[in-house]
Short mmCIF file of C-alpha atoms in Angstrom, two decimals:
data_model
loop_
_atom_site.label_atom_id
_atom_site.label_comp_id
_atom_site.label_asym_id
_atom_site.label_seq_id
_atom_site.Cartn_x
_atom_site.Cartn_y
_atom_site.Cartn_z
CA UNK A 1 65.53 -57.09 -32.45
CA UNK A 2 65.09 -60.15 -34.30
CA UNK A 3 61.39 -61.10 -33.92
CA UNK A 4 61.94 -65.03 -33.90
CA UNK A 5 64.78 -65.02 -31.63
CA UNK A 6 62.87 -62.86 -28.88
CA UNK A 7 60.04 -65.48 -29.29
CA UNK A 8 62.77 -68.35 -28.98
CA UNK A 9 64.32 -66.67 -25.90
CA UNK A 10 60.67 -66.39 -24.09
CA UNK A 11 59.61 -69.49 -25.14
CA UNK A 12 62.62 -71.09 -23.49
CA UNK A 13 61.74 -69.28 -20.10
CA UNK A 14 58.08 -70.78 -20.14
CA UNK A 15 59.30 -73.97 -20.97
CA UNK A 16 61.77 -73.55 -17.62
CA UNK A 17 59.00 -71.83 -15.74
CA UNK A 18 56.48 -74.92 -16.50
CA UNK A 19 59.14 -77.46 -15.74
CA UNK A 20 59.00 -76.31 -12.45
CA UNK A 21 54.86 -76.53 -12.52
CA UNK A 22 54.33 -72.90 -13.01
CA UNK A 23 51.32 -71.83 -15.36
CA UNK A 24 53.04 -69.22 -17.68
CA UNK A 25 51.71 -67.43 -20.43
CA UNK A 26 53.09 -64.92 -22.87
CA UNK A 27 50.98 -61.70 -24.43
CA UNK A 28 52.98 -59.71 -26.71
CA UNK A 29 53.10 -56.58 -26.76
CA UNK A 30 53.04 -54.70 -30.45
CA UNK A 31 54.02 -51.01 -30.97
CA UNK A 32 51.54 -50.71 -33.71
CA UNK A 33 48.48 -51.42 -31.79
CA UNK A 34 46.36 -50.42 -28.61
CA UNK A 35 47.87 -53.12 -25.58
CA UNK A 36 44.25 -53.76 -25.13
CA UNK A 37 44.26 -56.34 -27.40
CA UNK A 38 47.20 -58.32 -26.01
CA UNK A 39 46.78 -57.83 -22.19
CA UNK A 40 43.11 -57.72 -20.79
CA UNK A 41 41.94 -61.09 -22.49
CA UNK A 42 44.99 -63.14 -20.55
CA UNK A 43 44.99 -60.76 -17.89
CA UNK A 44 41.25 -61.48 -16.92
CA UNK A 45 41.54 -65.24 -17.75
CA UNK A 46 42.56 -66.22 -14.42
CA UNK A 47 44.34 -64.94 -11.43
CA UNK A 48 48.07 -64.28 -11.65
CA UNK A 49 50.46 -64.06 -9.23
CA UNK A 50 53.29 -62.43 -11.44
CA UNK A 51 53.14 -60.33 -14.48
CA UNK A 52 56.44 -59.73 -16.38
CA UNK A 53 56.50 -56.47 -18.16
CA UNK A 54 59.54 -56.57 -20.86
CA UNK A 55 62.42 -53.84 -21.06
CA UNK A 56 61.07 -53.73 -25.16
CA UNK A 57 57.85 -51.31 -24.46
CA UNK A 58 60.25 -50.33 -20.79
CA UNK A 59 63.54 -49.24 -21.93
CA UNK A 60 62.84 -46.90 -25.05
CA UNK A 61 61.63 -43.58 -24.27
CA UNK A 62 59.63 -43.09 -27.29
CA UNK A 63 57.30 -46.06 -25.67
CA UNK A 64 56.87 -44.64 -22.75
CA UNK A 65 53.08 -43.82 -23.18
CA UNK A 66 52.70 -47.36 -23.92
CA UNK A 67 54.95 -48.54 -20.94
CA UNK A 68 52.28 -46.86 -18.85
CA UNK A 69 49.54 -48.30 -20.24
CA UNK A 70 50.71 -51.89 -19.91
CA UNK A 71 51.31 -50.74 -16.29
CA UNK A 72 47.77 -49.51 -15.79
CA UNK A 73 46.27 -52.75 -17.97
CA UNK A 74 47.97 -55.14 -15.36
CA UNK A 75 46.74 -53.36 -12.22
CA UNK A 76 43.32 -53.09 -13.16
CA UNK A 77 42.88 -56.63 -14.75
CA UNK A 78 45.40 -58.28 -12.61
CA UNK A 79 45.23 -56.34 -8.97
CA UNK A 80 46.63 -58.85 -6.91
CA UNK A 81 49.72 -59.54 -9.31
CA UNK A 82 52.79 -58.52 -8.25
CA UNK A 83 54.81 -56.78 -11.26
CA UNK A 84 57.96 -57.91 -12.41
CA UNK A 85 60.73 -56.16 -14.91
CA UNK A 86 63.06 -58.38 -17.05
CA UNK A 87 66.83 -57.17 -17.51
CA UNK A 88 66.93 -57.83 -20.57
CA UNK A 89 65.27 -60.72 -22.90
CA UNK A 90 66.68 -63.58 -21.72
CA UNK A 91 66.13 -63.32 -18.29
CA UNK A 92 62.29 -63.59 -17.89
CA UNK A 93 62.77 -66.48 -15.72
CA UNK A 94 64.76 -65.08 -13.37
CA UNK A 95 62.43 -61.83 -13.16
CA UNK A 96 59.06 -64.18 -12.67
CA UNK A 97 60.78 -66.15 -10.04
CA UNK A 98 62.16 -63.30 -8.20
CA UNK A 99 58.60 -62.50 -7.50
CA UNK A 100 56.89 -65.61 -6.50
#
């Protein structure tokens, strides 16, 4: 996937998701590196209510290992977030706000 136009697709769903008043954050994920790095620091920042885990590290099997992680990441430094799964990239909104 193009890099810029997955950050130009999310950034459009925070922009919809703080229109409404929402506090929304993204942490990206990257293949290359322990999820540590990305997740715990936002995760532990505050209290979520929703955590959106993208069909990028979900979908491909070869991530799987990396899919669980994420998974284990956001229960342990976000237990009382419910966990949401886009469709696809542009419909992070929709996944968040099934959710809350």
């Amino acid at each position: 996937m193009d890099g810029d136009l997955v950050l130009s697709l999310l950034d459009k769903d925070l922009e919809r998701l703080h229109g409404e008043g929402i506090e929304a954050v993204s942490a990206l994920v990257r293949i290359d590196e322990p999820p540590e790095a990305a997740v715990v620091t936002p995760l532990s920042e505050q209290e979520w209510d929703v955590v959106v885990i993208g069909g990028g590290i979900r979908k491909p099997e070869p991530l799987l290992a990396l899919f669980e992680q994420v998974v284990n990441l956001t229960r342990r430094y976000a237990p009382g977030a419910a966990i949401a799964f886009n469709a696809s990239i542009d419909d992070t909104y929709e996944a968040a706000r099934r959710r809350l």
